[in-house]
PDB file of C-alpha atoms and ligand atoms in Angstrom:
ATOM      1  CA  MET Y  65     -48.421  70.082  23.727  1.00 46.00           C
ATOM      2  CA  LYS Y  66     -44.860  68.898  23.575  1.00 45.00           C
ATOM      3  CA  THR Y  67     -42.001  71.259  23.145  1.00 46.00           C
ATOM      4  CA  LYS Y  68     -38.697  70.566  21.502  1.00 46.00           C
ATOM      5  CA  SER Y  69     -36.633  71.574  24.502  1.00 46.00           C
ATOM      6  CA  MET Y  70     -38.267  68.909  26.643  1.00 64.00           C
ATOM      7  CA  LEU Y  71     -36.930  66.123  24.461  1.00 72.00           C
ATOM      8  CA  PRO Y  72     -33.423  64.752  24.914  1.00 77.00           C
ATOM      9  CA  THR Y  73     -31.003  65.570  22.115  1.00 84.00           C
ATOM     10  CA  PRO Y  74     -29.825  62.560  20.132  1.00 85.00           C
ATOM     11  CA  ALA Y  75     -26.408  62.849  21.779  1.00 86.00           C
ATOM     12  CA  ASN Y  76     -27.960  62.565  25.224  1.00 84.00           C
ATOM     13  CA  LEU Y  77     -30.382  59.815  24.419  1.00 89.00           C
ATOM     14  CA  THR Y  78     -29.730  56.771  26.568  1.00 92.00           C
ATOM     15  CA  LEU Y  79     -31.654  53.579  27.251  1.00 92.00           C
ATOM     16  CA  ASP Y  80     -32.624  54.951  30.646  1.00 92.00           C
ATOM     17  CA  GLU Y  81     -33.875  58.116  28.964  1.00 90.00           C
ATOM     18  CA  ILE Y  82     -35.967  56.139  26.490  1.00 91.00           C
ATOM     19  CA  GLN Y  83     -37.473  53.967  29.200  1.00 90.00           C
ATOM     20  CA  SER Y  84     -38.307  56.796  31.542  1.00 91.00           C
ATOM     21  CA  ARG Y  85     -39.346  59.509  29.079  1.00 90.00           C
ATOM     22  CA  PHE Y  86     -41.013  57.381  26.461  1.00 91.00           C
ATOM     23  CA  ALA Y  87     -42.651  54.878  28.743  1.00 90.00           C
ATOM     24  CA  THR Y  88     -46.066  55.594  27.254  1.00 92.00           C
ATOM     25  CA  ASP Y  89     -47.043  55.140  23.653  1.00 89.00           C
ATOM     26  CA  GLU Y  90     -48.145  58.736  23.513  1.00 90.00           C
ATOM     27  CA  ALA Y  91     -44.670  59.950  24.454  1.00 91.00           C
ATOM     28  CA  ALA Y  92     -42.983  57.508  22.073  1.00 92.00           C
ATOM     29  CA  ARG Y  93     -45.222  58.665  19.261  1.00 92.00           C
ATOM     30  CA  ALA Y  94     -44.504  62.318  19.970  1.00 91.00           C
ATOM     31  CA  TYR Y  95     -40.809  61.587  19.862  1.00 90.00           C
ATOM     32  CA  LEU Y  96     -41.036  59.719  16.556  1.00 90.00           C
ATOM     33  CA  GLU Y  97     -43.074  62.601  15.150  1.00 92.00           C
ATOM     34  CA  GLU Y  98     -40.313  64.946  16.204  1.00 89.00           C
ATOM     35  CA  ILE Y  99     -37.731  62.817  14.371  1.00 88.00           C
ATOM     36  CA  ARG Y 100     -39.769  62.213  11.230  1.00 88.00           C
ATOM     37  CA  TRP Y 101     -41.370  65.635  10.938  1.00 91.00           C
ATOM     38  CA  PRO Y 102     -38.851  68.116  12.406  1.00 88.00           C
ATOM     39  CA  ASN Y 103     -40.389  70.970  10.374  1.00 91.00           C
ATOM     40  CA  GLY Y 104     -44.020  70.099  10.784  1.00 93.00           C
ATOM     41  CA  VAL Y 105     -46.336  67.264   9.796  1.00 95.00           C
ATOM     42  CA  ILE Y 106     -46.198  66.050   6.190  1.00 93.00           C
ATOM     43  CA  CYS Y 107     -49.010  64.011   4.671  1.00 93.00           C
ATOM     44  CA  PRO Y 108     -47.497  60.711   3.497  1.00 88.00           C
ATOM     45  CA  HIS Y 109     -50.175  60.353   0.825  1.00 89.00           C
ATOM     46  CA  CYS Y 110     -49.884  63.663  -1.043  1.00 92.00           C
ATOM     47  CA  LYS Y 111     -46.850  65.278   0.648  1.00 91.00           C
ATOM     48  CA  ASN Y 112     -48.962  68.226   1.778  1.00 94.00           C
ATOM     49  CA  ALA Y 113     -46.936  70.153   4.377  1.00 94.00           C
ATOM     50  CA  ASP Y 114     -49.303  73.081   4.905  1.00 95.00           C
ATOM     51  CA  GLN Y 115     -49.929  72.917   8.643  1.00 95.00           C
ATOM     52  CA  LYS Y 116     -53.221  74.763   8.285  1.00 96.00           C
ATOM     53  CA  ARG Y 117     -54.532  71.999   6.059  1.00 96.00           C
ATOM     54  CA  ILE Y 118     -53.643  69.126   8.387  1.00 96.00           C
ATOM     55  CA  TRP Y 119     -55.339  68.579  11.707  1.00 94.00           C
ATOM     56  CA  GLU Y 120     -55.293  66.019  14.455  1.00 94.00           C
ATOM     57  CA  ILE Y 121     -58.402  63.958  15.159  1.00 92.00           C
ATOM     58  CA  LYS Y 122     -59.050  63.435  18.825  1.00 90.00           C
ATOM     59  CA  ALA Y 123     -58.411  59.865  19.871  1.00 86.00           C
ATOM     60  CA  SER Y 124     -61.403  57.941  21.095  1.00 86.00           C
ATOM     61  CA  SER Y 125     -61.656  54.309  22.010  1.00 85.00           C
ATOM     62  CA  THR Y 126     -65.452  54.292  21.659  1.00 87.00           C
ATOM     63  CA  ALA Y 127     -65.271  55.717  18.128  1.00 84.00           C
ATOM     64  CA  LYS Y 128     -62.206  53.550  17.419  1.00 83.00           C
ATOM     65  CA  ILE Y 129     -60.035  56.514  16.565  1.00 84.00           C
ATOM     66  CA  ARG Y 130     -56.392  55.741  17.191  1.00 84.00           C
ATOM     67  CA  ALA Y 131     -54.131  58.230  18.880  1.00 86.00           C
ATOM     68  CA  GLY Y 132     -52.108  60.494  16.661  1.00 90.00           C
ATOM     69  CA  LEU Y 133     -54.531  60.220  13.748  1.00 94.00           C
ATOM     70  CA  ARG Y 134     -54.426  63.147  11.346  1.00 95.00           C
ATOM     71  CA  GLN Y 135     -56.630  64.360   8.565  1.00 96.00           C
ATOM     72  CA  CYS Y 136     -55.244  65.957   5.424  1.00 96.00           C
ATOM     73  CA  ALA Y 137     -57.553  68.539   3.858  1.00 96.00           C
ATOM     74  CA  LYS Y 138     -55.771  68.416   0.526  1.00 96.00           C
ATOM     75  CA  CYS Y 139     -56.131  64.707  -0.311  1.00 96.00           C
ATOM     76  CA  LYS Y 140     -58.801  63.900   2.320  1.00 95.00           C
ATOM     77  CA  GLY Y 141     -56.557  61.078   3.475  1.00 94.00           C
ATOM     78  CA  GLN Y 142     -55.919  60.077   7.084  1.00 94.00           C
ATOM     79  CA  PHE Y 143     -52.637  58.979   8.566  1.00 93.00           C
ATOM     80  CA  THR Y 144     -50.530  58.556  11.673  1.00 92.00           C
ATOM     81  CA  ILE Y 145     -46.785  58.789  12.141  1.00 90.00           C
ATOM     82  CA  THR Y 146     -46.376  55.111  11.301  1.00 88.00           C
ATOM     83  CA  VAL Y 147     -48.027  55.215   7.868  1.00 86.00           C
ATOM     84  CA  GLY Y 148     -45.460  54.520   5.165  1.00 81.00           C
ATOM     85  CA  THR Y 149     -42.806  53.376   7.646  1.00 83.00           C
ATOM     86  CA  ILE Y 150     -41.583  50.012   8.848  1.00 82.00           C
ATOM     87  CA  PHE Y 151     -43.839  50.446  11.906  1.00 83.00           C
ATOM     88  CA  GLU Y 152     -46.975  50.368   9.788  1.00 80.00           C
ATOM     89  CA  ASP Y 153     -49.411  47.575  10.608  1.00 77.00           C
ATOM     90  CA  SER Y 154     -47.377  46.581  13.628  1.00 83.00           C
ATOM     91  CA  HIS Y 155     -49.237  45.783  16.811  1.00 86.00           C
ATOM     92  CA  ILE Y 156     -46.128  46.176  18.904  1.00 91.00           C
ATOM     93  CA  PRO Y 157     -46.315  49.332  21.024  1.00 92.00           C
ATOM     94  CA  LEU Y 158     -44.130  52.169  19.741  1.00 92.00           C
ATOM     95  CA  ARG Y 159     -42.346  52.461  23.087  1.00 93.00           C
ATOM     96  CA  LYS Y 160     -41.086  48.912  22.598  1.00 94.00           C
ATOM     97  CA  TRP Y 161     -40.011  49.700  19.056  1.00 93.00           C
ATOM     98  CA  LEU Y 162     -37.929  52.616  20.346  1.00 93.00           C
ATOM     99  CA  VAL Y 163     -36.130  50.367  22.824  1.00 94.00           C
ATOM    100  CA  ALA Y 164     -35.491  47.759  20.119  1.00 95.00           C
ATOM    101  CA  TRP Y 165     -33.958  50.361  17.787  1.00 93.00           C
ATOM    102  CA  TYR Y 166     -31.757  51.605  20.556  1.00 94.00           C
ATOM    103  CA  LEU Y 167     -30.572  48.126  21.540  1.00 95.00           C
ATOM    104  CA  LEU Y 168     -29.780  47.177  17.958  1.00 94.00           C
ATOM    105  CA  CYS Y 169     -27.911  50.420  17.348  1.00 94.00           C
ATOM    106  CA  SER Y 170     -25.909  50.305  20.566  1.00 93.00           C
ATOM    107  CA  SER Y 171     -24.900  46.625  20.775  1.00 93.00           C
ATOM    108  CA  LYS Y 172     -21.509  46.284  19.146  1.00 89.00           C
ATOM    109  CA  LYS Y 173     -21.793  42.629  18.295  1.00 90.00           C
ATOM    110  CA  GLY Y 174     -25.517  42.762  17.751  1.00 93.00           C
ATOM    111  CA  ILE Y 175     -28.341  41.541  19.970  1.00 94.00           C
ATOM    112  CA  SER Y 176     -30.245  38.319  19.503  1.00 94.00           C
ATOM    113  CA  SER Y 177     -33.956  38.263  18.894  1.00 94.00           C
ATOM    114  CA  LEU Y 178     -34.333  35.913  21.838  1.00 94.00           C
ATOM    115  CA  GLN Y 179     -32.842  38.560  24.102  1.00 95.00           C
ATOM    116  CA  ILE Y 180     -35.076  41.221  22.557  1.00 95.00           C
ATOM    117  CA  GLN Y 181     -38.077  39.011  23.212  1.00 96.00           C
ATOM    118  CA  ARG Y 182     -37.088  38.666  26.868  1.00 96.00           C
ATOM    119  CA  MET Y 183     -36.157  42.309  27.404  1.00 95.00           C
ATOM    120  CA  LEU Y 184     -39.296  43.694  25.784  1.00 95.00           C
ATOM    121  CA  GLY Y 185     -41.625  40.999  27.044  1.00 95.00           C
ATOM    122  CA  LEU Y 186     -42.815  40.120  23.567  1.00 95.00           C
ATOM    123  CA  GLY Y 187     -45.296  37.305  23.075  1.00 93.00           C
ATOM    124  CA  SER Y 188     -43.181  35.217  20.741  1.00 93.00           C
ATOM    125  CA  TYR Y 189     -39.715  34.781  19.314  1.00 93.00           C
ATOM    126  CA  ARG Y 190     -41.173  35.219  15.868  1.00 92.00           C
ATOM    127  CA  THR Y 191     -42.464  38.669  16.758  1.00 92.00           C
ATOM    128  CA  ALA Y 192     -39.045  39.664  18.040  1.00 94.00           C
ATOM    129  CA  LEU Y 193     -37.333  38.296  14.953  1.00 92.00           C
ATOM    130  CA  PHE Y 194     -39.701  40.046  12.609  1.00 89.00           C
ATOM    131  CA  MET Y 195     -39.234  43.299  14.483  1.00 91.00           C
ATOM    132  CA  MET Y 196     -35.455  43.127  14.305  1.00 93.00           C
ATOM    133  CA  HIS Y 197     -35.553  42.233  10.621  1.00 91.00           C
ATOM    134  CA  ARG Y 198     -37.763  45.219   9.933  1.00 89.00           C
ATOM    135  CA  ILE Y 199     -35.195  47.477  11.558  1.00 91.00           C
ATOM    136  CA  ARG Y 200     -32.350  45.880   9.601  1.00 91.00           C
ATOM    137  CA  TYR Y 201     -34.378  46.206   6.447  1.00 87.00           C
ATOM    138  CA  ALA Y 202     -34.682  49.949   7.021  1.00 85.00           C
ATOM    139  CA  LEU Y 203     -30.937  50.161   7.482  1.00 86.00           C
ATOM    140  CA  ALA Y 204     -30.159  48.027   4.461  1.00 82.00           C
ATOM    141  CA  HIS Y 205     -30.631  50.358   1.546  1.00 65.00           C
ATOM    142  CA  PRO Y 206     -30.234  54.110   1.627  1.00 59.00           C
ATOM    143  CA  ALA Y 207     -26.586  53.990   2.627  1.00 42.00           C
ATOM    144  CA  PHE Y 208     -25.762  52.968  -0.907  1.00 48.00           C
ATOM    145  CA  THR Y 209     -26.238  56.403  -2.342  1.00 63.00           C
ATOM    146  CA  THR Y 210     -22.760  57.854  -2.745  1.00 78.00           C
ATOM    147  CA  GLN Y 211     -19.649  55.976  -3.751  1.00 87.00           C
ATOM    148  CA  LEU Y 212     -16.712  55.413  -1.436  1.00 92.00           C
ATOM    149  CA  SER Y 213     -13.596  57.412  -2.261  1.00 94.00           C
ATOM    150  CA  GLY Y 214     -10.026  58.172  -1.204  1.00 96.00           C
ATOM    151  CA  THR Y 215      -8.354  55.003   0.018  1.00 97.00           C
ATOM    152  CA  VAL Y 216     -10.703  52.028   0.022  1.00 97.00           C
ATOM    153  CA  GLU Y 217      -9.718  48.683   1.505  1.00 97.00           C
ATOM    154  CA  VAL Y 218     -11.431  45.673  -0.038  1.00 97.00           C
ATOM    155  CA  ASP Y 219     -11.405  42.159   1.317  1.00 97.00           C
ATOM    156  CA  GLU Y 220     -13.575  39.102   1.215  1.00 95.00           C
ATOM    157  CA  THR Y 221     -14.392  36.589   3.887  1.00 93.00           C
ATOM    158  CA  TYR Y 222     -16.632  33.618   4.563  1.00 90.00           C
ATOM    159  CA  VAL Y 223     -19.248  33.461   7.256  1.00 86.00           C
ATOM    160  CA  GLY Y 224     -21.341  30.594   8.538  1.00 77.00           C
ATOM    161  CA  GLY Y 225     -20.599  26.896   8.311  1.00 63.00           C
ATOM    162  CA  LYS Y 226     -17.192  25.417   9.043  1.00 56.00           C
ATOM    163  CA  ALA Y 227     -13.932  27.048   8.069  1.00 51.00           C
ATOM    164  CA  LYS Y 228     -12.744  24.058   6.061  1.00 52.00           C
ATOM    165  CA  ASN Y 229     -11.296  24.447   2.591  1.00 51.00           C
ATOM    166  CA  VAL Y 230     -11.496  28.213   2.644  1.00 54.00           C
ATOM    167  CA  LYS Y 231      -7.799  28.610   1.953  1.00 57.00           C
ATOM    168  CA  SER Y 232      -8.000  26.638  -1.255  1.00 59.00           C
ATOM    169  CA  GLY Y 233     -10.740  28.928  -2.484  1.00 58.00           C
ATOM    170  CA  HIS Y 234     -13.336  26.186  -2.396  1.00 58.00           C
ATOM    171  CA  PRO Y 235     -15.564  26.857   0.549  1.00 50.00           C
ATOM    172  CA  ILE Y 236     -17.962  24.146   1.568  1.00 51.00           C
ATOM    173  CA  LYS Y 237     -21.553  24.898   0.689  1.00 57.00           C
ATOM    174  CA  THR Y 238     -22.741  26.332   3.969  1.00 71.00           C
ATOM    175  CA  LYS Y 239     -20.153  29.083   3.818  1.00 83.00           C
ATOM    176  CA  MET Y 240     -21.308  32.409   2.473  1.00 89.00           C
ATOM    177  CA  CYS Y 241     -18.991  34.908   0.846  1.00 92.00           C
ATOM    178  CA  VAL Y 242     -19.012  38.494   2.014  1.00 94.00           C
ATOM    179  CA  VAL Y 243     -17.042  41.350   0.471  1.00 96.00           C
ATOM    180  CA  SER Y 244     -16.543  44.525   2.477  1.00 97.00           C
ATOM    181  CA  LEU Y 245     -15.375  47.823   1.058  1.00 97.00           C
ATOM    182  CA  VAL Y 246     -14.115  50.183   3.712  1.00 96.00           C
ATOM    183  CA  GLU Y 247     -13.132  53.784   3.136  1.00 95.00           C
ATOM    184  CA  ARG Y 248     -10.219  54.618   5.445  1.00 95.00           C
ATOM    185  CA  GLY Y 249     -11.551  56.987   8.069  1.00 93.00           C
ATOM    186  CA  GLY Y 250     -14.986  56.791   6.487  1.00 92.00           C
ATOM    187  CA  LYS Y 251     -17.821  54.491   5.627  1.00 91.00           C
ATOM    188  CA  ALA Y 252     -18.141  50.837   4.813  1.00 93.00           C
ATOM    189  CA  ARG Y 253     -20.481  48.665   2.889  1.00 91.00           C
ATOM    190  CA  SER Y 254     -20.752  44.928   2.737  1.00 94.00           C
ATOM    191  CA  LEU Y 255     -22.297  42.678   0.158  1.00 93.00           C
ATOM    192  CA  VAL Y 256     -22.963  38.997  -0.195  1.00 93.00           C
ATOM    193  CA  LEU Y 257     -21.325  37.408  -3.210  1.00 92.00           C
ATOM    194  CA  ASP Y 258     -22.554  34.200  -4.734  1.00 88.00           C
ATOM    195  CA  ARG Y 259     -18.975  33.300  -5.555  1.00 90.00           C
ATOM    196  CA  VAL Y 260     -15.636  34.986  -4.976  1.00 91.00           C
ATOM    197  CA  THR Y 261     -14.412  35.596  -8.491  1.00 93.00           C
ATOM    198  CA  GLY Y 262     -12.431  38.417 -10.038  1.00 94.00           C
ATOM    199  CA  ALA Y 263     -15.452  39.425 -12.098  1.00 93.00           C
ATOM    200  CA  ASN Y 264     -17.777  39.590  -9.082  1.00 93.00           C
ATOM    201  CA  LEU Y 265     -15.287  41.564  -7.013  1.00 95.00           C
ATOM    202  CA  ASN Y 266     -14.559  43.988  -9.839  1.00 94.00           C
ATOM    203  CA  ARG Y 267     -18.253  44.575 -10.305  1.00 91.00           C
ATOM    204  CA  ALA Y 268     -18.658  45.374  -6.602  1.00 93.00           C
ATOM    205  CA  ILE Y 269     -15.673  47.704  -6.656  1.00 95.00           C
ATOM    206  CA  ARG Y 270     -16.810  49.527  -9.799  1.00 92.00           C
ATOM    207  CA  GLU Y 271     -20.263  49.975  -8.377  1.00 89.00           C
ATOM    208  CA  HIS Y 272     -19.274  51.242  -4.946  1.00 91.00           C
ATOM    209  CA  VAL Y 273     -15.918  52.990  -5.359  1.00 93.00           C
ATOM    210  CA  GLU Y 274     -15.356  56.326  -7.056  1.00 92.00           C
ATOM    211  CA  VAL Y 275     -13.147  56.390 -10.148  1.00 93.00           C
ATOM    212  CA  GLY Y 276      -9.597  57.485  -9.280  1.00 95.00           C
ATOM    213  CA  SER Y 277      -9.654  56.038  -5.749  1.00 96.00           C
ATOM    214  CA  THR Y 278      -6.801  53.967  -4.351  1.00 97.00           C
ATOM    215  CA  VAL Y 279      -7.870  50.388  -3.654  1.00 97.00           C
ATOM    216  CA  CYS Y 280      -5.914  48.289  -1.149  1.00 98.00           C
ATOM    217  CA  THR Y 281      -6.401  44.527  -1.232  1.00 97.00           C
ATOM    218  CA  ASP Y 282      -4.373  41.442  -0.452  1.00 96.00           C
ATOM    219  CA  ASP Y 283      -2.429  39.830  -3.285  1.00 95.00           C
ATOM    220  CA  SER Y 284      -5.025  37.178  -4.032  1.00 94.00           C
ATOM    221  CA  MET Y 285      -5.420  36.211  -7.705  1.00 93.00           C
ATOM    222  CA  VAL Y 286      -8.979  37.490  -7.737  1.00 94.00           C
ATOM    223  CA  TYR Y 287      -7.806  41.100  -7.566  1.00 95.00           C
ATOM    224  CA  ARG Y 288      -5.341  40.880 -10.452  1.00 92.00           C
ATOM    225  CA  GLY Y 289      -7.780  42.192 -13.014  1.00 91.00           C
ATOM    226  CA  MET Y 290      -8.509  45.378 -11.081  1.00 93.00           C
ATOM    227  CA  PRO Y 291      -9.883  48.005 -13.485  1.00 92.00           C
ATOM    228  CA  LYS Y 292      -7.272  50.626 -14.423  1.00 94.00           C
ATOM    229  CA  ILE Y 293      -9.607  53.426 -13.301  1.00 94.00           C
ATOM    230  CA  PHE Y 294      -8.350  52.679  -9.776  1.00 96.00           C
ATOM    231  CA  THR Y 295      -4.865  52.784  -8.314  1.00 97.00           C
ATOM    232  CA  HIS Y 296      -4.453  49.240  -7.042  1.00 97.00           C
ATOM    233  CA  LYS Y 297      -2.149  48.654  -4.062  1.00 97.00           C
ATOM    234  CA  PRO Y 298      -1.991  45.001  -3.060  1.00 97.00           C
ATOM    235  CA  VAL Y 299      -0.298  44.016   0.193  1.00 96.00           C
ATOM    236  CA  LYS Y 300       1.608  40.747  -0.155  1.00 95.00           C
ATOM    237  CA  HIS Y 301      -0.006  38.532   2.476  1.00 93.00           C
ATOM    238  CA  SER Y 302       1.447  35.501   0.646  1.00 91.00           C
ATOM    239  CA  ALA Y 303       4.940  36.824   1.497  1.00 93.00           C
ATOM    240  CA  ASP Y 304       3.974  37.596   5.125  1.00 93.00           C
ATOM    241  CA  GLU Y 305       3.774  41.289   4.388  1.00 94.00           C
ATOM    242  CA  TYR Y 306       1.008  42.998   6.336  1.00 94.00           C
ATOM    243  CA  VAL Y 307       1.913  46.650   6.064  1.00 95.00           C
ATOM    244  CA  ARG Y 308       4.061  48.294   3.425  1.00 96.00           C
ATOM    245  CA  LYS Y 309       5.166  51.882   3.581  1.00 95.00           C
ATOM    246  CA  GLU Y 310       5.214  53.831   0.337  1.00 95.00           C
ATOM    247  CA  LYS Y 311       6.365  57.352   1.204  1.00 93.00           C
ATOM    248  CA  ASP Y 312       3.537  58.610   3.434  1.00 93.00           C
ATOM    249  CA  PHE Y 313       1.097  55.945   2.394  1.00 95.00           C
ATOM    250  CA  LEU Y 314       0.518  52.672   4.211  1.00 96.00           C
ATOM    251  CA  VAL Y 315      -0.530  49.737   2.090  1.00 97.00           C
ATOM    252  CA  HIS Y 316      -2.580  47.371   4.223  1.00 97.00           C
ATOM    253  CA  THR Y 317      -6.048  45.930   4.692  1.00 97.00           C
ATOM    254  CA  ASN Y 318      -6.133  46.084   8.483  1.00 96.00           C
ATOM    255  CA  THR Y 319      -9.224  48.313   8.649  1.00 96.00           C
ATOM    256  CA  VAL Y 320     -11.418  45.963   6.659  1.00 96.00           C
ATOM    257  CA  GLU Y 321     -10.008  42.944   8.491  1.00 95.00           C
ATOM    258  CA  SER Y 322     -10.860  44.339  11.907  1.00 93.00           C
ATOM    259  CA  LYS Y 323     -14.343  45.099  10.665  1.00 93.00           C
ATOM    260  CA  PHE Y 324     -14.662  41.479   9.588  1.00 93.00           C
ATOM    261  CA  SER Y 325     -13.567  40.204  12.973  1.00 91.00           C
ATOM    262  CA  LEU Y 326     -16.366  42.160  14.657  1.00 90.00           C
ATOM    263  CA  LEU Y 327     -18.862  40.807  12.144  1.00 91.00           C
ATOM    264  CA  LYS Y 328     -17.712  37.256  12.765  1.00 89.00           C
ATOM    265  CA  ARG Y 329     -17.819  37.617  16.513  1.00 88.00           C
ATOM    266  CA  GLY Y 330     -21.342  38.954  16.130  1.00 88.00           C
ATOM    267  CA  ILE Y 331     -22.488  36.205  13.834  1.00 84.00           C
ATOM    268  CA  ILE Y 332     -20.860  33.429  15.841  1.00 80.00           C
ATOM    269  CA  GLY Y 333     -21.479  34.824  19.310  1.00 82.00           C
ATOM    270  CA  THR Y 334     -24.815  36.559  18.998  1.00 84.00           C
ATOM    271  CA  PHE Y 335     -26.709  35.152  16.066  1.00 82.00           C
ATOM    272  CA  HIS Y 336     -25.213  31.664  15.828  1.00 77.00           C
ATOM    273  CA  GLN Y 337     -26.764  31.018  12.463  1.00 77.00           C
ATOM    274  CA  VAL Y 338     -27.632  33.384   9.709  1.00 84.00           C
ATOM    275  CA  SER Y 339     -29.269  32.267   6.495  1.00 85.00           C
ATOM    276  CA  ARG Y 340     -28.160  33.371   3.052  1.00 86.00           C
ATOM    277  CA  LYS Y 341     -31.384  35.245   2.528  1.00 86.00           C
ATOM    278  CA  HIS Y 342     -31.080  37.234   5.733  1.00 89.00           C
ATOM    279  CA  LEU Y 343     -27.327  37.805   5.615  1.00 92.00           C
ATOM    280  CA  PRO Y 344     -27.658  41.148   3.725  1.00 91.00           C
ATOM    281  CA  LEU Y 345     -29.789  42.423   6.606  1.00 91.00           C
ATOM    282  CA  TYR Y 346     -27.195  41.542   9.223  1.00 93.00           C
ATOM    283  CA  LEU Y 347     -24.484  43.114   7.073  1.00 94.00           C
ATOM    284  CA  ALA Y 348     -26.535  46.315   6.923  1.00 91.00           C
ATOM    285  CA  GLU Y 349     -26.847  46.283  10.700  1.00 93.00           C
ATOM    286  CA  PHE Y 350     -23.095  45.926  11.208  1.00 94.00           C
ATOM    287  CA  ASP Y 351     -22.364  48.526   8.504  1.00 93.00           C
ATOM    288  CA  HIS Y 352     -24.709  51.022  10.133  1.00 91.00           C
ATOM    289  CA  ARG Y 353     -22.993  50.701  13.498  1.00 93.00           C
ATOM    290  CA  TYR Y 354     -19.616  50.947  11.781  1.00 94.00           C
ATOM    291  CA  ASN Y 355     -20.565  53.995   9.724  1.00 90.00           C
ATOM    292  CA  GLN Y 356     -21.893  55.744  12.808  1.00 91.00           C
ATOM    293  CA  ARG Y 357     -19.074  54.616  15.091  1.00 92.00           C
ATOM    294  CA  LYS Y 358     -17.952  58.121  16.002  1.00 92.00           C
ATOM    295  CA  VAL Y 359     -21.288  59.231  17.449  1.00 92.00           C
ATOM    296  CA  THR Y 360     -23.143  58.326  20.636  1.00 94.00           C
ATOM    297  CA  ASP Y 361     -25.535  55.384  20.882  1.00 94.00           C
ATOM    298  CA  GLY Y 362     -28.407  57.867  20.966  1.00 93.00           C
ATOM    299  CA  GLU Y 363     -27.298  59.675  17.828  1.00 93.00           C
ATOM    300  CA  ARG Y 364     -26.815  56.354  16.066  1.00 92.00           C
ATOM    301  CA  THR Y 365     -30.362  55.363  17.054  1.00 92.00           C
ATOM    302  CA  VAL Y 366     -31.901  58.613  15.845  1.00 90.00           C
ATOM    303  CA  SER Y 367     -30.072  58.490  12.511  1.00 88.00           C
ATOM    304  CA  ALA Y 368     -31.348  54.924  12.086  1.00 89.00           C
ATOM    305  CA  LEU Y 369     -34.914  55.946  12.995  1.00 89.00           C
ATOM    306  CA  LYS Y 370     -34.829  58.495  10.192  1.00 85.00           C
ATOM    307  CA  LEU Y 371     -34.445  55.595   7.799  1.00 83.00           C
ATOM    308  CA  ALA Y 372     -37.726  54.049   8.932  1.00 79.00           C
ATOM    309  CA  GLU Y 373     -39.647  56.037   6.374  1.00 75.00           C
ATOM    310  CA  GLY Y 374     -40.552  54.620   2.986  1.00 62.00           C
ATOM    311  CA  LYS Y 375     -39.505  51.146   4.058  1.00 58.00           C
ATOM    312  CA  ARG Y 376     -42.833  49.537   4.581  1.00 52.00           C
ATOM    313  CA  LEU Y 377     -42.249  45.868   4.963  1.00 47.00           C
ATOM    314  CA  THR Y 378     -44.871  43.190   4.965  1.00 44.00           C
ATOM    315  CA  LEU Y 379     -44.403  39.569   5.833  1.00 38.00           C
ATOM    316  CA  LYS Y 380     -44.288  38.549   2.218  1.00 44.00           C
ATOM    317  CA  PRO Y 381     -40.990  40.065   1.031  1.00 43.00           C
ATOM    318  CA  LEU Y 382     -39.373  38.913   4.258  1.00 44.00           C
ATOM    319  CA  LYS Y 383     -40.296  35.330   3.504  1.00 42.00           C
ATOM    320  CA  ASN Y 384     -39.073  35.647  -0.049  1.00 40.00           C
ATOM    321  CA  GLY Y 385     -35.746  37.250   0.735  1.00 42.00           C
ATOM    322  CA  LEU Y 386     -34.854  40.881   0.792  1.00 42.00           C
ATOM    323  CA  ASN Y 387     -32.330  41.464  -1.901  1.00 37.00           C
ATOM    324  CA  LYS Y 388     -34.613  43.476  -4.115  1.00 39.00           C
ATOM    325  CA  PRO Y 389     -36.382  46.074  -1.968  1.00 39.00           C
ATOM    326  CA  LYS Y 390     -39.250  48.005  -3.392  1.00 39.00           C
ATOM    327  CA  LYS Y 391     -38.308  51.615  -4.116  1.00 37.00           C
TER     328      LYS Y 391
HETATM  329 ZN1   ZN I 166     -52.682  64.473   1.852  1.00 75.76          ZN
END
């Protein structure tokens, strides 16, 4: 029986630790159970948490009983740690999943699926890609629960394609518009916009920023209709102004701009090409690393793993785009 003290704390979790301690699927499963069920096993079917009414069925290859299988006495259902998570129905060993989560969470500019395929010895590029998209999918949604507040920097950029015509506001077709909203000293979220218009930006700001917050942007026309529920502080990039001091407050958009530069280096350097349909997933990946930037790679991995639940993903929604996840 495993004990809590034997497991590394999230802060101490390193790649070496994962590879040496969770080298078997049994160990990887025990670790995931520890993360998902810190206070005891919960039946994913009926939410029964009475430990006396859940028991483990002994694994047996002859009887085709998989390891970690549990029986719930309340609903008579059976389950393992992966039921109802993004790992469900995956044939990839859990130990490899753990390494993939860690690599995604610790690589600043992202990690390509080709590299994941090589590092994990996966059978195909497609398997690696699907695995990485599942992880991104888990990261993509629950962050959007509370609004950003305080001082929020908002800026838009274009990714993909060639940089032509961006200045005139008429990007060529292959360019995709991304808006990022970054709370100074706090969290960020990034969205894909079909077009950069005042209406689209205002909608994003209203949805993600708390009423009464201060919003810093550049002095582009698209921000002129900023709703009056915010204090709008534009910095005059058109007049070569990059920082303006107003008493103790600095008007600038440097935080969101540096976040963009990391995203672009990732997309250009690591992923080369990202499609419109998958762009929200990559944005979620970069946002997660940004939002967890003050913690260790291990802590960032564990907090991501906690999002694996309730995000069951089949091949179908992945093919059809992922903008509308099932709740
Ligand atoms: Zn149950």
